[in-house]
Tab-separated table of C-alpha atoms in Angstrom:
chain	number	residue	atom	x	y	z
A	132	UNK	CA	125.278	110.549	118.864
A	133	UNK	CA	124.390	107.275	119.165
A	134	UNK	CA	124.539	105.278	122.033
A	135	UNK	CA	127.422	102.861	120.704
A	136	UNK	CA	129.131	105.596	120.550
A	137	UNK	CA	128.442	107.582	123.360
A	138	UNK	CA	129.667	104.377	125.161
A	139	UNK	CA	132.754	103.845	123.303
A	140	UNK	CA	134.019	107.245	124.481
A	141	UNK	CA	133.459	106.607	128.192
A	142	UNK	CA	134.966	103.149	127.716
A	143	UNK	CA	138.168	104.631	126.276
A	144	UNK	CA	138.216	107.628	128.638
A	145	UNK	CA	138.064	105.461	131.622
A	146	UNK	CA	141.156	103.604	129.840
A	147	UNK	CA	142.749	106.293	129.640
A	148	UNK	CA	142.135	106.725	133.319
A	149	UNK	CA	143.521	104.031	134.705
A	150	UNK	CA	147.198	104.701	132.448
A	151	UNK	CA	149.689	106.204	134.248
A	152	UNK	CA	152.503	108.598	133.042
A	153	UNK	CA	155.760	108.422	134.829
A	154	UNK	CA	156.807	111.487	136.878
A	155	UNK	CA	159.793	113.021	134.908
A	156	UNK	CA	163.048	111.597	136.425
A	157	UNK	CA	165.176	113.311	139.006
A	158	UNK	CA	168.657	111.129	138.509
A	159	UNK	CA	169.826	110.271	135.769
A	160	UNK	CA	170.990	107.071	134.114
A	161	UNK	CA	174.972	106.468	134.420
A	162	UNK	CA	177.056	104.039	132.462
A	163	UNK	CA	179.627	103.512	135.389
A	164	UNK	CA	177.606	103.096	137.893
A	165	UNK	CA	175.675	99.613	135.882
A	166	UNK	CA	178.836	99.112	134.770
A	167	UNK	CA	179.309	95.405	136.888
A	168	UNK	CA	176.904	94.142	134.583
A	169	UNK	CA	178.891	93.691	131.911
A	170	UNK	CA	181.419	92.195	134.279
A	171	UNK	CA	182.099	88.476	133.738
A	172	UNK	CA	180.922	86.424	137.186
A	173	UNK	CA	179.822	83.327	138.567
A	174	UNK	CA	177.124	84.190	139.648
A	175	UNK	CA	173.397	82.341	138.772
A	176	UNK	CA	170.042	83.523	139.788
A	177	UNK	CA	167.016	80.972	138.284
A	178	UNK	CA	163.871	81.877	139.209
A	179	UNK	CA	159.879	81.772	138.355
A	180	UNK	CA	157.494	84.331	137.349
A	181	UNK	CA	153.751	84.042	137.868
A	182	UNK	CA	150.561	85.231	138.617
A	183	UNK	CA	147.525	84.201	140.686
A	184	UNK	CA	144.345	84.597	139.678
A	185	UNK	CA	141.675	85.466	141.707
A	186	UNK	CA	140.505	82.078	141.089
A	187	UNK	CA	143.527	80.395	142.778
A	188	UNK	CA	144.754	79.317	139.099
A	189	UNK	CA	148.431	80.410	138.803
A	190	UNK	CA	149.512	81.328	135.399
A	191	UNK	CA	153.387	81.370	134.472
A	192	UNK	CA	155.164	84.246	132.490
A	193	UNK	CA	155.506	81.605	129.489
A	194	UNK	CA	157.621	83.198	127.055
A	195	UNK	CA	157.623	86.492	128.413
A	196	UNK	CA	161.084	88.650	128.355
A	197	UNK	CA	162.380	88.917	131.782
A	198	UNK	CA	165.429	91.766	132.423
A	199	UNK	CA	168.385	91.995	134.775
A	200	UNK	CA	168.640	95.302	135.603
A	201	UNK	CA	171.446	96.969	137.922
A	202	UNK	CA	169.818	98.332	140.610
A	203	UNK	CA	171.475	102.389	140.217
A	204	UNK	CA	169.770	104.990	141.779
A	205	UNK	CA	168.195	105.604	138.137
A	206	UNK	CA	166.629	101.974	138.505
A	207	UNK	CA	165.427	102.408	141.746
A	208	UNK	CA	163.459	105.804	141.147
A	209	UNK	CA	162.336	104.275	138.120
A	210	UNK	CA	161.474	101.699	139.777
A	211	UNK	CA	159.671	103.450	142.269
A	212	UNK	CA	158.522	105.725	140.446
A	213	UNK	CA	156.593	102.445	138.362
A	214	UNK	CA	155.677	99.978	141.291
A	215	UNK	CA	155.449	102.842	144.726
A	216	UNK	CA	155.255	100.724	147.336
A	217	UNK	CA	154.118	97.204	146.037
A	218	UNK	CA	155.790	94.423	143.493
A	219	UNK	CA	152.821	94.326	141.302
A	220	UNK	CA	151.451	97.106	138.244
A	221	UNK	CA	147.727	96.034	136.900
A	222	UNK	CA	147.947	95.998	132.775
A	223	UNK	CA	145.360	98.682	132.829
A	224	UNK	CA	148.270	101.089	135.062
A	225	UNK	CA	151.373	100.187	132.161
A	226	UNK	CA	152.088	104.134	131.449
A	227	UNK	CA	150.866	105.204	128.953
A	228	UNK	CA	154.400	106.776	127.788
A	229	UNK	CA	157.720	105.336	128.727
A	230	UNK	CA	160.549	107.762	127.333
A	231	UNK	CA	163.953	106.240	129.287
A	232	UNK	CA	167.724	106.941	128.841
A	233	UNK	CA	168.518	104.650	125.682
A	234	UNK	CA	171.921	103.851	127.325
A	235	UNK	CA	169.745	102.247	130.110
A	236	UNK	CA	169.021	99.017	127.534
A	237	UNK	CA	172.425	98.640	126.718
A	238	UNK	CA	173.119	97.944	130.754
A	239	UNK	CA	170.298	95.725	131.042
A	240	UNK	CA	169.945	91.737	130.331
A	241	UNK	CA	167.952	89.806	128.954
A	242	UNK	CA	166.457	85.878	129.000
A	243	UNK	CA	162.928	84.432	128.073
A	244	UNK	CA	161.063	82.633	130.386
A	245	UNK	CA	159.961	78.975	129.384
A	246	UNK	CA	156.523	77.876	129.612
A	247	UNK	CA	156.251	76.799	132.810
A	248	UNK	CA	157.664	80.150	133.916
A	249	UNK	CA	161.271	79.301	135.360
A	250	UNK	CA	163.976	81.683	134.141
A	251	UNK	CA	167.654	81.631	134.316
A	252	UNK	CA	170.603	84.213	134.548
A	253	UNK	CA	174.224	82.962	134.317
A	254	UNK	CA	178.005	84.010	134.931
A	255	UNK	CA	176.321	87.179	137.298
A	256	UNK	CA	178.759	89.504	138.395
A	257	UNK	CA	178.100	90.999	141.831
A	258	UNK	CA	176.047	93.314	142.851
A	259	UNK	CA	172.500	94.253	143.327
A	260	UNK	CA	169.955	93.600	140.837
A	261	UNK	CA	165.949	94.419	140.083
A	262	UNK	CA	164.317	91.195	137.994
A	263	UNK	CA	161.034	92.016	135.674
A	264	UNK	CA	158.577	90.366	133.990
A	265	UNK	CA	154.736	90.169	133.046
A	266	UNK	CA	152.450	87.930	133.264
A	267	UNK	CA	149.414	89.021	131.722
A	268	UNK	CA	146.700	86.483	129.881
A	269	UNK	CA	143.346	87.001	128.139
A	270	UNK	CA	142.441	87.907	124.682
A	271	UNK	CA	145.030	88.853	122.679
A	272	UNK	CA	142.390	91.450	120.509
A	273	UNK	CA	140.678	92.039	124.431
A	274	UNK	CA	140.564	95.658	124.277
A	275	UNK	CA	141.966	95.706	128.156
A	276	UNK	CA	144.058	92.302	129.617
A	277	UNK	CA	144.352	91.010	132.598
A	278	UNK	CA	148.025	90.622	134.947
A	279	UNK	CA	150.793	92.814	134.724
A	280	UNK	CA	154.117	93.632	135.320
A	281	UNK	CA	156.172	92.219	138.517
A	282	UNK	CA	159.690	92.436	140.041
A	283	UNK	CA	161.483	91.582	142.757
A	284	UNK	CA	164.959	92.648	143.886
A	285	UNK	CA	168.392	90.316	143.996
A	286	UNK	CA	171.740	90.638	145.288
A	287	UNK	CA	174.801	88.312	144.063
A	288	UNK	CA	177.575	88.714	145.964
A	289	UNK	CA	179.951	86.719	143.830
A	290	UNK	CA	180.626	84.227	147.399
A	291	UNK	CA	177.235	81.570	146.702
A	292	UNK	CA	178.107	78.033	145.702
A	293	UNK	CA	174.479	77.403	145.038
A	294	UNK	CA	171.942	79.322	142.510
A	295	UNK	CA	170.660	82.624	143.900
A	296	UNK	CA	166.233	82.625	143.539
A	297	UNK	CA	163.876	84.905	143.300
A	298	UNK	CA	160.319	84.525	142.697
A	299	UNK	CA	158.424	87.601	140.576
A	300	UNK	CA	154.434	86.738	141.444
A	301	UNK	CA	153.979	90.271	142.653
A	302	UNK	CA	153.840	89.782	146.060
């Protein structure tokens, strides 16, 4: 084998070792438990999604999809499985495969972050939610990228007089 081939095989193995396989779900998705996301509400959630590079430079989640997910038992288990005790998953540790109940996506809402990483959800019904997006940077054609997935949780009571604010930075 040529040295380039050996190096490529070693690099591929190292990258695959960084991929995280998701543990099998033990909690089934329940449309009834998640149904509150489809109810009308008066709540507003506003936020800012970003990551800070080690150099101190802030990278916004410009144009990224932001997901509002009901904090059901199924969703909490998925997030605990992926994020562990943190609120950030590095890009290199994204799950290699992620098969999920197809109804799960039907019980989420999405929006896109603006160029400054700001986002908003309006007409949100009372309930507990998980909010997630990705903040990634680097050459789109590169073998690996930097940044990763970020999330936080938020509760809307329905009694708010101001928008509920959330920061998605992974901290």
